Amino acid sequence: MPIACSEKFMSHILRLFSLFRTVNTDGFKPNLETQLIPLLATKHDDVLSPKVAHHPLLMQILSNELDCGIEEIVSLELNVCDTQPSCLGGGNDEFIFSGRLDNLASSFCALRALIDSCESPEDWSSEQAIRMVALFDNEEVGSNSVQGAGAPTMFQAMKRIVHCLADKYMGEGAFERAIRQSFLVSADMAHGIHPNFMDKYEEHHRPELQKGLVIKHNANQRYATTGLTAFLFKEVANIHHLPTQDFVVRNDMGCGSTIGPILASGIGIRTVDCGIAQLSMHSVREICGKEDIDIAYKHFKAFYQTFSSIDKKLYVD
Ligand SMILES: [Zn+2]
């Protein structure tokens, strides 16, 4: 819903910079309550509106967008976001500039890969596994919500699928066995190496843009990757001649996390954590490499198509 655009936001920020002379030395530390209020308008015509909690102009814009009366909007959830379309840029047109690459980029690649992995009958006629994509909200605030990975939604969905497909001849424990045979790719974005902040990265694990999916490792289990899951997921890439790279956080820095450990521990499913390298994560305009979108899509599609055959080989006596 276009409410505030980033040009307004940026002019607001620039004005703040000129008022805060020490911003370059002390950093930009806005008061989250009083200094990040979006600008909507300077003037507005008085609009007749019933008594509501929000500004009449905002309600008027919403009702116009929704093509309904203001009184018909009974409740709402609003997020302010950049409404400019994504675009290519950089000297070689190799960068994608976009809002919310984290984590719409992985979501797009996974969904496209799932659809395309099933496009012809030979793609799935011999498939014994179930291909699935699960997209969750609220990862940035801890995933503990009804639509986040902390809820048992995926577990319940898998259970319903197995119960529908497993007839009485499969006996008890069909669902538990299906879980043990499953494999989860937890795909979130990764911090690509930024030339201005080289010292923030462990010397031998500096993911670069355009060099393929980043496999994330953490001994403290902030990522759910294990030696085995990393091997299997990289093997998919090797077979299809796709590059991968590894990330380990410096020991003197805190490590981010993903929904990988939440789902791995909550469901008991083998998991690899991976992501597309990007710059300016969580800023209003993020940057990633054009090549990486293509590589991630191909890697996910190859995973759907070849996981079962690779996994089978791992457990031959
Ligand atoms: Zn994030």
PDB file of C-alpha atoms and ligand atoms in Angstrom:
ATOM      1  CA  MET A   1       0.000   0.000   0.000  1.00  0.00           C
ATOM      2  CA  PRO A   2       1.823   3.178  -1.113  1.00  0.00           C
ATOM      3  CA  ILE A   3       1.684   5.542   1.839  1.00  0.00           C
ATOM      4  CA  ALA A   4       5.081   7.194   2.068  1.00  0.00           C
ATOM      5  CA  CYS A   5       7.753   7.044  -0.567  1.00  0.00           C
ATOM      6  CA  SER A   6      11.461   6.823   0.047  1.00  0.00           C
ATOM      7  CA  GLU A   7      12.248  10.182  -1.538  1.00  0.00           C
ATOM      8  CA  LYS A   8      10.312  11.814   1.273  1.00  0.00           C
ATOM      9  CA  PHE A   9      12.084   9.632   3.788  1.00  0.00           C
ATOM     10  CA  MET A  10      15.517  10.410   2.317  1.00  0.00           C
ATOM     11  CA  SER A  11      14.959  14.163   2.266  1.00  0.00           C
ATOM     12  CA  HIS A  12      13.926  13.868   5.892  1.00  0.00           C
ATOM     13  CA  ILE A  13      17.152  11.979   6.676  1.00  0.00           C
ATOM     14  CA  LEU A  14      19.335  14.484   4.804  1.00  0.00           C
ATOM     15  CA  ARG A  15      17.734  17.345   6.686  1.00  0.00           C
ATOM     16  CA  LEU A  16      18.424  15.549   9.924  1.00  0.00           C
ATOM     17  CA  PHE A  17      22.075  15.120   8.911  1.00  0.00           C
ATOM     18  CA  SER A  18      22.495  18.832   8.387  1.00  0.00           C
ATOM     19  CA  LEU A  19      21.007  19.484  11.831  1.00  0.00           C
ATOM     20  CA  PHE A  20      23.163  16.819  13.510  1.00  0.00           C
ATOM     21  CA  ARG A  21      26.689  17.942  12.732  1.00  0.00           C
ATOM     22  CA  THR A  22      28.265  15.008  14.542  1.00  0.00           C
ATOM     23  CA  VAL A  23      26.405  12.342  12.571  1.00  0.00           C
ATOM     24  CA  ASN A  24      29.543  11.311  10.654  1.00  0.00           C
ATOM     25  CA  THR A  25      31.542  10.774  13.827  1.00  0.00           C
ATOM     26  CA  ASP A  26      28.844   9.627  16.249  1.00  0.00           C
ATOM     27  CA  GLY A  27      26.496   7.840  13.852  1.00  0.00           C
ATOM     28  CA  PHE A  28      22.789   8.302  13.165  1.00  0.00           C
ATOM     29  CA  LYS A  29      20.884   7.352  16.278  1.00  0.00           C
ATOM     30  CA  PRO A  30      17.305   8.511  15.839  1.00  0.00           C
ATOM     31  CA  ASN A  31      14.802   8.396  18.635  1.00  0.00           C
ATOM     32  CA  LEU A  32      12.568   5.576  17.436  1.00  0.00           C
ATOM     33  CA  GLU A  33       9.466   7.116  18.983  1.00  0.00           C
ATOM     34  CA  THR A  34       9.792  10.721  17.878  1.00  0.00           C
ATOM     35  CA  GLN A  35      12.190  10.883  14.920  1.00  0.00           C
ATOM     36  CA  LEU A  36      11.043   8.192  12.516  1.00  0.00           C
ATOM     37  CA  ILE A  37       7.489   9.307  11.886  1.00  0.00           C
ATOM     38  CA  PRO A  38       6.622   9.053   8.176  1.00  0.00           C
ATOM     39  CA  LEU A  39       5.601  12.164   6.271  1.00  0.00           C
ATOM     40  CA  LEU A  40       2.215  11.916   4.629  1.00  0.00           C
ATOM     41  CA  ALA A  41       1.383  15.429   3.468  1.00  0.00           C
ATOM     42  CA  THR A  42       1.763  19.093   4.331  1.00  0.00           C
ATOM     43  CA  LYS A  43      -1.805  20.064   3.475  1.00  0.00           C
ATOM     44  CA  HIS A  44      -4.992  18.186   3.026  1.00  0.00           C
ATOM     45  CA  ASP A  45      -8.579  18.971   2.272  1.00  0.00           C
ATOM     46  CA  ASP A  46     -10.838  18.259   5.145  1.00  0.00           C
ATOM     47  CA  VAL A  47     -12.531  14.975   4.506  1.00  0.00           C
ATOM     48  CA  LEU A  48     -15.633  13.881   6.236  1.00  0.00           C
ATOM     49  CA  SER A  49     -14.871  10.706   8.068  1.00  0.00           C
ATOM     50  CA  PRO A  50     -16.375   8.789  10.904  1.00  0.00           C
ATOM     51  CA  LYS A  51     -14.502   8.784  14.200  1.00  0.00           C
ATOM     52  CA  VAL A  52     -11.442   6.605  13.642  1.00  0.00           C
ATOM     53  CA  ALA A  53      -8.080   6.202  15.340  1.00  0.00           C
ATOM     54  CA  HIS A  54      -6.084   7.278  12.286  1.00  0.00           C
ATOM     55  CA  HIS A  55      -5.680  10.523  10.369  1.00  0.00           C
ATOM     56  CA  PRO A  56      -8.616  11.198   8.005  1.00  0.00           C
ATOM     57  CA  LEU A  57      -6.264  11.703   5.028  1.00  0.00           C
ATOM     58  CA  LEU A  58      -4.620   8.333   5.628  1.00  0.00           C
ATOM     59  CA  MET A  59      -8.042   6.689   5.866  1.00  0.00           C
ATOM     60  CA  GLN A  60      -9.134   8.479   2.681  1.00  0.00           C
ATOM     61  CA  ILE A  61      -6.059   7.183   0.784  1.00  0.00           C
ATOM     62  CA  LEU A  62      -6.701   3.658   2.045  1.00  0.00           C
ATOM     63  CA  SER A  63     -10.349   3.732   1.111  1.00  0.00           C
ATOM     64  CA  ASN A  64      -9.443   5.003  -2.391  1.00  0.00           C
ATOM     65  CA  GLU A  65      -6.875   2.212  -2.807  1.00  0.00           C
ATOM     66  CA  LEU A  66      -9.299  -0.422  -1.562  1.00  0.00           C
ATOM     67  CA  ASP A  67     -12.224   1.062  -3.445  1.00  0.00           C
ATOM     68  CA  CYS A  68     -14.464   1.023  -0.402  1.00  0.00           C
ATOM     69  CA  GLY A  69     -15.954   3.468   2.063  1.00  0.00           C
ATOM     70  CA  ILE A  70     -13.892   4.622   5.049  1.00  0.00           C
ATOM     71  CA  GLU A  71     -16.537   3.176   7.348  1.00  0.00           C
ATOM     72  CA  GLU A  72     -15.979  -0.238   5.736  1.00  0.00           C
ATOM     73  CA  ILE A  73     -12.359  -0.378   6.975  1.00  0.00           C
ATOM     74  CA  VAL A  74     -12.945  -2.045  10.315  1.00  0.00           C
ATOM     75  CA  SER A  75      -9.325  -2.869  11.229  1.00  0.00           C
ATOM     76  CA  LEU A  76      -5.903  -2.554   9.675  1.00  0.00           C
ATOM     77  CA  GLU A  77      -2.212  -3.449   9.809  1.00  0.00           C
ATOM     78  CA  LEU A  78       0.089  -1.024   8.023  1.00  0.00           C
ATOM     79  CA  ASN A  79       3.791  -1.155   7.234  1.00  0.00           C
ATOM     80  CA  VAL A  80       5.628   1.793   5.716  1.00  0.00           C
ATOM     81  CA  CYS A  81       7.866   0.655   2.894  1.00  0.00           C
ATOM     82  CA  ASP A  82       9.735   1.776  -0.210  1.00  0.00           C
ATOM     83  CA  THR A  83       7.402   1.700  -3.203  1.00  0.00           C
ATOM     84  CA  GLN A  84       9.992   2.261  -5.940  1.00  0.00           C
ATOM     85  CA  PRO A  85      10.329  -0.732  -8.281  1.00  0.00           C
ATOM     86  CA  SER A  86      13.562  -2.718  -8.258  1.00  0.00           C
ATOM     87  CA  CYS A  87      16.127  -1.785 -10.890  1.00  0.00           C
ATOM     88  CA  LEU A  88      19.520  -2.785 -12.251  1.00  0.00           C
ATOM     89  CA  GLY A  89      22.551  -0.565 -11.754  1.00  0.00           C
ATOM     90  CA  GLY A  90      26.300  -0.341 -11.321  1.00  0.00           C
ATOM     91  CA  GLY A  91      28.992   0.086 -13.970  1.00  0.00           C
ATOM     92  CA  ASN A  92      28.079  -3.211 -15.646  1.00  0.00           C
ATOM     93  CA  ASP A  93      24.380  -3.241 -14.750  1.00  0.00           C
ATOM     94  CA  GLU A  94      25.202  -6.189 -12.532  1.00  0.00           C
ATOM     95  CA  PHE A  95      23.571  -5.058  -9.276  1.00  0.00           C
ATOM     96  CA  ILE A  96      19.921  -5.298  -8.302  1.00  0.00           C
ATOM     97  CA  PHE A  97      18.750  -2.355  -6.197  1.00  0.00           C
ATOM     98  CA  SER A  98      15.543  -3.158  -4.378  1.00  0.00           C
ATOM     99  CA  GLY A  99      13.629  -2.891  -1.146  1.00  0.00           C
ATOM    100  CA  ARG A 100      13.251  -6.061   0.947  1.00  0.00           C
ATOM    101  CA  LEU A 101      15.629  -8.313  -0.989  1.00  0.00           C
ATOM    102  CA  ASP A 102      15.933  -9.839   2.493  1.00  0.00           C
ATOM    103  CA  ASN A 103      14.047 -12.060   2.125  1.00  0.00           C
ATOM    104  CA  LEU A 104      11.863 -11.721  -0.956  1.00  0.00           C
ATOM    105  CA  ALA A 105      14.830 -12.713  -3.147  1.00  0.00           C
ATOM    106  CA  SER A 106      15.070 -16.209  -1.605  1.00  0.00           C
ATOM    107  CA  SER A 107      11.268 -16.515  -1.565  1.00  0.00           C
ATOM    108  CA  PHE A 108      11.063 -15.713  -5.276  1.00  0.00           C
ATOM    109  CA  CYS A 109      13.875 -18.112  -6.238  1.00  0.00           C
ATOM    110  CA  ALA A 110      12.414 -20.959  -4.132  1.00  0.00           C
ATOM    111  CA  LEU A 111       8.871 -20.563  -5.446  1.00  0.00           C
ATOM    112  CA  ARG A 112       9.971 -20.231  -9.081  1.00  0.00           C
ATOM    113  CA  ALA A 113      12.265 -23.259  -8.657  1.00  0.00           C
ATOM    114  CA  LEU A 114       9.461 -25.385  -7.173  1.00  0.00           C
ATOM    115  CA  ILE A 115       7.054 -24.523  -9.998  1.00  0.00           C
ATOM    116  CA  ASP A 116       9.645 -25.047 -12.751  1.00  0.00           C
ATOM    117  CA  SER A 117      10.984 -28.269 -11.197  1.00  0.00           C
ATOM    118  CA  CYS A 118       7.604 -29.878 -11.888  1.00  0.00           C
ATOM    119  CA  GLU A 119       6.948 -28.510 -15.351  1.00  0.00           C
ATOM    120  CA  SER A 120       7.291 -31.758 -17.310  1.00  0.00           C
ATOM    121  CA  PRO A 121       6.058 -35.254 -16.332  1.00  0.00           C
ATOM    122  CA  GLU A 122       9.583 -36.724 -16.433  1.00  0.00           C
ATOM    123  CA  ASP A 123      10.530 -34.205 -13.717  1.00  0.00           C
ATOM    124  CA  TRP A 124       8.254 -35.818 -11.193  1.00  0.00           C
ATOM    125  CA  SER A 125       7.052 -39.199 -12.533  1.00  0.00           C
ATOM    126  CA  SER A 126       9.795 -41.096 -10.679  1.00  0.00           C
ATOM    127  CA  GLU A 127       9.809 -38.759  -7.654  1.00  0.00           C
ATOM    128  CA  GLN A 128       9.004 -40.422  -4.333  1.00  0.00           C
ATOM    129  CA  ALA A 129       9.554 -37.379  -2.152  1.00  0.00           C
ATOM    130  CA  ILE A 130       7.209 -34.402  -1.748  1.00  0.00           C
ATOM    131  CA  ARG A 131       8.532 -31.066  -2.957  1.00  0.00           C
ATOM    132  CA  MET A 132       7.436 -28.176  -0.815  1.00  0.00           C
ATOM    133  CA  VAL A 133       8.156 -24.505  -0.211  1.00  0.00           C
ATOM    134  CA  ALA A 134       7.194 -22.805   3.069  1.00  0.00           C
ATOM    135  CA  LEU A 135       7.316 -19.010   3.334  1.00  0.00           C
ATOM    136  CA  PHE A 136       7.093 -17.378   6.759  1.00  0.00           C
ATOM    137  CA  ASP A 137       6.548 -13.861   8.058  1.00  0.00           C
ATOM    138  CA  ASN A 138       8.117 -12.185  11.087  1.00  0.00           C
ATOM    139  CA  GLU A 139      11.624 -13.717  10.903  1.00  0.00           C
ATOM    140  CA  GLU A 140      13.180 -10.329  11.676  1.00  0.00           C
ATOM    141  CA  VAL A 141      11.318 -10.117  14.974  1.00  0.00           C
ATOM    142  CA  GLY A 142      12.008 -13.656  16.180  1.00  0.00           C
ATOM    143  CA  SER A 143       9.428 -15.790  14.290  1.00  0.00           C
ATOM    144  CA  ASN A 144       7.160 -16.183  17.314  1.00  0.00           C
ATOM    145  CA  SER A 145       3.845 -15.413  15.683  1.00  0.00           C
ATOM    146  CA  VAL A 146       0.977 -17.331  14.176  1.00  0.00           C
ATOM    147  CA  GLN A 147       2.362 -16.709  10.680  1.00  0.00           C
ATOM    148  CA  GLY A 148       6.030 -17.128  11.710  1.00  0.00           C
ATOM    149  CA  ALA A 149       8.287 -20.187  11.709  1.00  0.00           C
ATOM    150  CA  GLY A 150       7.811 -20.544  15.472  1.00  0.00           C
ATOM    151  CA  ALA A 151       4.230 -21.706  14.908  1.00  0.00           C
ATOM    152  CA  PRO A 152       3.671 -25.425  14.132  1.00  0.00           C
ATOM    153  CA  THR A 153       2.209 -24.638  10.694  1.00  0.00           C
ATOM    154  CA  MET A 154       4.840 -26.442   8.615  1.00  0.00           C
ATOM    155  CA  PHE A 155       4.848 -29.455  10.937  1.00  0.00           C
ATOM    156  CA  GLN A 156       1.057 -29.671  10.723  1.00  0.00           C
ATOM    157  CA  ALA A 157       1.042 -29.239   6.939  1.00  0.00           C
ATOM    158  CA  MET A 158       3.577 -32.049   6.523  1.00  0.00           C
ATOM    159  CA  LYS A 159       1.543 -34.235   8.840  1.00  0.00           C
ATOM    160  CA  ARG A 160      -1.654 -33.664   6.880  1.00  0.00           C
ATOM    161  CA  ILE A 161       0.112 -34.419   3.585  1.00  0.00           C
ATOM    162  CA  VAL A 162       1.578 -37.693   4.892  1.00  0.00           C
ATOM    163  CA  HIS A 163      -1.711 -38.765   6.462  1.00  0.00           C
ATOM    164  CA  CYS A 164      -3.537 -38.105   3.192  1.00  0.00           C
ATOM    165  CA  LEU A 165      -1.039 -40.099   1.156  1.00  0.00           C
ATOM    166  CA  ALA A 166      -0.153 -42.880   3.603  1.00  0.00           C
ATOM    167  CA  ASP A 167      -2.856 -45.501   3.625  1.00  0.00           C
ATOM    168  CA  LYS A 168      -3.391 -47.936   6.465  1.00  0.00           C
ATOM    169  CA  TYR A 169      -0.852 -50.391   4.993  1.00  0.00           C
ATOM    170  CA  MET A 170       2.023 -48.094   5.826  1.00  0.00           C
ATOM    171  CA  GLY A 171       1.485 -48.748   9.501  1.00  0.00           C
ATOM    172  CA  GLU A 172       2.304 -46.517  12.441  1.00  0.00           C
ATOM    173  CA  GLY A 173       5.125 -44.024  12.405  1.00  0.00           C
ATOM    174  CA  ALA A 174       4.774 -43.097   8.718  1.00  0.00           C
ATOM    175  CA  PHE A 175       4.949 -39.409   9.559  1.00  0.00           C
ATOM    176  CA  GLU A 176       7.981 -39.782  11.837  1.00  0.00           C
ATOM    177  CA  ARG A 177       9.791 -41.744   9.126  1.00  0.00           C
ATOM    178  CA  ALA A 178       8.901 -39.080   6.548  1.00  0.00           C
ATOM    179  CA  ILE A 179      10.396 -36.415   8.811  1.00  0.00           C
ATOM    180  CA  ARG A 180      13.616 -38.408   9.245  1.00  0.00           C
ATOM    181  CA  GLN A 181      13.927 -38.730   5.463  1.00  0.00           C
ATOM    182  CA  SER A 182      13.213 -35.062   4.826  1.00  0.00           C
ATOM    183  CA  PHE A 183      15.666 -32.266   4.197  1.00  0.00           C
ATOM    184  CA  LEU A 184      15.107 -28.554   4.751  1.00  0.00           C
ATOM    185  CA  VAL A 185      16.878 -25.746   2.912  1.00  0.00           C
ATOM    186  CA  SER A 186      16.577 -22.678   5.121  1.00  0.00           C
ATOM    187  CA  ALA A 187      17.138 -19.824   2.679  1.00  0.00           C
ATOM    188  CA  ASP A 188      17.738 -16.310   3.975  1.00  0.00           C
ATOM    189  CA  MET A 189      20.009 -13.569   2.681  1.00  0.00           C
ATOM    190  CA  ALA A 190      23.708 -13.391   3.636  1.00  0.00           C
ATOM    191  CA  HIS A 191      26.117 -10.515   4.249  1.00  0.00           C
ATOM    192  CA  GLY A 192      28.347 -10.196   1.192  1.00  0.00           C
ATOM    193  CA  ILE A 193      31.828  -8.771   1.695  1.00  0.00           C
ATOM    194  CA  HIS A 194      31.780  -4.976   1.569  1.00  0.00           C
ATOM    195  CA  PRO A 195      35.059  -3.323   0.525  1.00  0.00           C
ATOM    196  CA  ASN A 196      34.579  -0.618   3.185  1.00  0.00           C
ATOM    197  CA  PHE A 197      34.224  -3.137   6.019  1.00  0.00           C
ATOM    198  CA  MET A 198      36.647  -5.946   5.206  1.00  0.00           C
ATOM    199  CA  ASP A 199      37.629  -6.339   8.870  1.00  0.00           C
ATOM    200  CA  LYS A 200      34.075  -7.388   9.808  1.00  0.00           C
ATOM    201  CA  TYR A 201      34.588 -10.761   8.113  1.00  0.00           C
ATOM    202  CA  GLU A 202      36.579 -13.832   9.055  1.00  0.00           C
ATOM    203  CA  GLU A 203      39.610 -13.780   6.804  1.00  0.00           C
ATOM    204  CA  HIS A 204      38.917 -17.035   4.961  1.00  0.00           C
ATOM    205  CA  HIS A 205      35.124 -16.814   4.794  1.00  0.00           C
ATOM    206  CA  ARG A 206      34.192 -13.689   2.909  1.00  0.00           C
ATOM    207  CA  PRO A 207      31.165 -14.293   0.697  1.00  0.00           C
ATOM    208  CA  GLU A 208      31.294 -12.300  -2.521  1.00  0.00           C
ATOM    209  CA  LEU A 209      28.499 -11.067  -4.765  1.00  0.00           C
ATOM    210  CA  GLN A 210      27.948 -13.078  -7.965  1.00  0.00           C
ATOM    211  CA  LYS A 211      29.730 -16.174  -6.555  1.00  0.00           C
ATOM    212  CA  GLY A 212      26.768 -18.386  -5.688  1.00  0.00           C
ATOM    213  CA  LEU A 213      24.759 -19.372  -2.630  1.00  0.00           C
ATOM    214  CA  VAL A 214      26.464 -18.888   0.733  1.00  0.00           C
ATOM    215  CA  ILE A 215      26.375 -21.924   3.038  1.00  0.00           C
ATOM    216  CA  LYS A 216      26.235 -20.633   6.622  1.00  0.00           C
ATOM    217  CA  HIS A 217      27.995 -22.466   9.478  1.00  0.00           C
ATOM    218  CA  ASN A 218      27.978 -21.728  13.209  1.00  0.00           C
ATOM    219  CA  ALA A 219      29.244 -23.992  16.003  1.00  0.00           C
ATOM    220  CA  ASN A 220      26.811 -22.325  18.435  1.00  0.00           C
ATOM    221  CA  GLN A 221      23.931 -23.476  16.220  1.00  0.00           C
ATOM    222  CA  ARG A 222      22.765 -20.028  15.215  1.00  0.00           C
ATOM    223  CA  TYR A 223      22.648 -21.707  11.808  1.00  0.00           C
ATOM    224  CA  ALA A 224      21.403 -25.289  11.497  1.00  0.00           C
ATOM    225  CA  THR A 225      23.928 -26.467   8.879  1.00  0.00           C
ATOM    226  CA  THR A 226      25.830 -29.674   9.717  1.00  0.00           C
ATOM    227  CA  GLY A 227      28.749 -31.289   7.884  1.00  0.00           C
ATOM    228  CA  LEU A 228      26.351 -33.733   6.283  1.00  0.00           C
ATOM    229  CA  THR A 229      23.726 -31.216   5.180  1.00  0.00           C
ATOM    230  CA  ALA A 230      26.392 -28.866   3.781  1.00  0.00           C
ATOM    231  CA  PHE A 231      27.884 -31.774   1.822  1.00  0.00           C
ATOM    232  CA  LEU A 232      24.558 -32.842   0.337  1.00  0.00           C
ATOM    233  CA  PHE A 233      23.528 -29.316  -0.662  1.00  0.00           C
ATOM    234  CA  LYS A 234      26.961 -28.597  -2.190  1.00  0.00           C
ATOM    235  CA  GLU A 235      26.836 -31.899  -4.046  1.00  0.00           C
ATOM    236  CA  VAL A 236      23.641 -30.710  -5.754  1.00  0.00           C
ATOM    237  CA  ALA A 237      25.584 -27.627  -6.893  1.00  0.00           C
ATOM    238  CA  ASN A 238      28.641 -29.657  -7.988  1.00  0.00           C
ATOM    239  CA  ILE A 239      26.573 -31.931 -10.194  1.00  0.00           C
ATOM    240  CA  HIS A 240      25.027 -28.908 -11.894  1.00  0.00           C
ATOM    241  CA  HIS A 241      28.292 -26.919 -12.094  1.00  0.00           C
ATOM    242  CA  LEU A 242      27.031 -24.157  -9.805  1.00  0.00           C
ATOM    243  CA  PRO A 243      29.357 -22.286  -7.442  1.00  0.00           C
ATOM    244  CA  THR A 244      28.873 -22.158  -3.645  1.00  0.00           C
ATOM    245  CA  GLN A 245      30.746 -20.372  -0.868  1.00  0.00           C
ATOM    246  CA  ASP A 246      30.955 -20.694   2.906  1.00  0.00           C
ATOM    247  CA  PHE A 247      30.351 -18.233   5.715  1.00  0.00           C
ATOM    248  CA  VAL A 248      31.530 -18.411   9.321  1.00  0.00           C
ATOM    249  CA  VAL A 249      31.225 -15.344  11.552  1.00  0.00           C
ATOM    250  CA  ARG A 250      34.337 -13.987  13.301  1.00  0.00           C
ATOM    251  CA  ASN A 251      34.728 -15.412  16.802  1.00  0.00           C
ATOM    252  CA  ASP A 252      34.784 -11.896  18.268  1.00  0.00           C
ATOM    253  CA  MET A 253      31.470 -10.921  16.697  1.00  0.00           C
ATOM    254  CA  GLY A 254      27.858 -11.905  17.335  1.00  0.00           C
ATOM    255  CA  CYS A 255      26.203 -14.171  14.799  1.00  0.00           C
ATOM    256  CA  GLY A 256      22.809 -13.572  13.221  1.00  0.00           C
ATOM    257  CA  SER A 257      20.310 -16.399  12.980  1.00  0.00           C
ATOM    258  CA  THR A 258      17.541 -17.676  10.746  1.00  0.00           C
ATOM    259  CA  ILE A 259      14.444 -19.843  10.908  1.00  0.00           C
ATOM    260  CA  GLY A 260      16.761 -22.827  10.249  1.00  0.00           C
ATOM    261  CA  PRO A 261      17.492 -23.692  13.921  1.00  0.00           C
ATOM    262  CA  ILE A 262      13.819 -23.065  14.876  1.00  0.00           C
ATOM    263  CA  LEU A 263      12.507 -25.560  12.310  1.00  0.00           C
ATOM    264  CA  ALA A 264      15.411 -28.012  12.697  1.00  0.00           C
ATOM    265  CA  SER A 265      14.910 -28.290  16.458  1.00  0.00           C
ATOM    266  CA  GLY A 266      11.124 -27.932  16.432  1.00  0.00           C
ATOM    267  CA  ILE A 267      10.503 -30.568  13.780  1.00  0.00           C
ATOM    268  CA  GLY A 268      13.687 -32.660  13.909  1.00  0.00           C
ATOM    269  CA  ILE A 269      14.521 -32.274  10.250  1.00  0.00           C
ATOM    270  CA  ARG A 270      17.972 -32.205   8.625  1.00  0.00           C
ATOM    271  CA  THR A 271      18.658 -28.586   7.658  1.00  0.00           C
ATOM    272  CA  VAL A 272      21.146 -26.509   5.712  1.00  0.00           C
ATOM    273  CA  ASP A 273      21.238 -22.731   6.140  1.00  0.00           C
ATOM    274  CA  CYS A 274      22.109 -20.813   3.004  1.00  0.00           C
ATOM    275  CA  GLY A 275      21.540 -17.437   1.408  1.00  0.00           C
ATOM    276  CA  ILE A 276      22.243 -15.037  -1.426  1.00  0.00           C
ATOM    277  CA  ALA A 277      25.070 -12.578  -0.645  1.00  0.00           C
ATOM    278  CA  GLN A 278      23.904  -8.972  -0.460  1.00  0.00           C
ATOM    279  CA  LEU A 279      25.003  -5.516   0.670  1.00  0.00           C
ATOM    280  CA  SER A 280      23.145  -2.904   2.760  1.00  0.00           C
ATOM    281  CA  MET A 281      20.975  -5.538   4.456  1.00  0.00           C
ATOM    282  CA  HIS A 282      17.922  -4.073   6.223  1.00  0.00           C
ATOM    283  CA  SER A 283      18.367  -0.639   4.634  1.00  0.00           C
ATOM    284  CA  VAL A 284      15.454   0.821   2.684  1.00  0.00           C
ATOM    285  CA  ARG A 285      17.296   0.008  -0.564  1.00  0.00           C
ATOM    286  CA  GLU A 286      19.322  -3.204  -0.583  1.00  0.00           C
ATOM    287  CA  ILE A 287      21.810  -4.468  -3.182  1.00  0.00           C
ATOM    288  CA  CYS A 288      22.580  -7.925  -4.517  1.00  0.00           C
ATOM    289  CA  GLY A 289      24.221  -9.398  -7.616  1.00  0.00           C
ATOM    290  CA  LYS A 290      22.131 -10.223 -10.687  1.00  0.00           C
ATOM    291  CA  GLU A 291      24.041 -13.477 -11.272  1.00  0.00           C
ATOM    292  CA  ASP A 292      23.253 -14.722  -7.773  1.00  0.00           C
ATOM    293  CA  ILE A 293      19.507 -14.678  -8.375  1.00  0.00           C
ATOM    294  CA  ASP A 294      20.018 -16.924 -11.386  1.00  0.00           C
ATOM    295  CA  ILE A 295      22.403 -19.226  -9.500  1.00  0.00           C
ATOM    296  CA  ALA A 296      20.085 -19.480  -6.469  1.00  0.00           C
ATOM    297  CA  TYR A 297      17.123 -20.324  -8.713  1.00  0.00           C
ATOM    298  CA  LYS A 298      19.132 -23.020 -10.519  1.00  0.00           C
ATOM    299  CA  HIS A 299      20.510 -24.417  -7.244  1.00  0.00           C
ATOM    300  CA  PHE A 300      17.037 -24.679  -5.662  1.00  0.00           C
ATOM    301  CA  LYS A 301      15.572 -26.220  -8.817  1.00  0.00           C
ATOM    302  CA  ALA A 302      18.435 -28.733  -8.964  1.00  0.00           C
ATOM    303  CA  PHE A 303      17.847 -29.509  -5.279  1.00  0.00           C
ATOM    304  CA  TYR A 304      14.198 -30.351  -5.924  1.00  0.00           C
ATOM    305  CA  GLN A 305      15.111 -32.494  -8.919  1.00  0.00           C
ATOM    306  CA  THR A 306      18.146 -34.365  -7.570  1.00  0.00           C
ATOM    307  CA  PHE A 307      17.807 -34.489  -3.766  1.00  0.00           C
ATOM    308  CA  SER A 308      16.196 -37.944  -3.662  1.00  0.00           C
ATOM    309  CA  SER A 309      18.830 -39.626  -5.818  1.00  0.00           C
ATOM    310  CA  ILE A 310      21.777 -38.014  -3.970  1.00  0.00           C
ATOM    311  CA  ASP A 311      20.285 -38.753  -0.548  1.00  0.00           C
ATOM    312  CA  LYS A 312      19.754 -42.406  -1.460  1.00  0.00           C
ATOM    313  CA  LYS A 313      23.460 -42.804  -2.300  1.00  0.00           C
ATOM    314  CA  LEU A 314      24.511 -41.453   1.117  1.00  0.00           C
ATOM    315  CA  TYR A 315      22.920 -44.347   2.942  1.00  0.00           C
ATOM    316  CA  VAL A 316      24.040 -47.307   0.829  1.00  0.00           C
ATOM    317  CA  ASP A 317      25.666 -49.954   3.063  1.00  0.00           C
TER     318      ASP A 317
HETATM  319 ZN    ZN B   1      17.219  -9.960   7.710  1.00  0.00          ZN
END
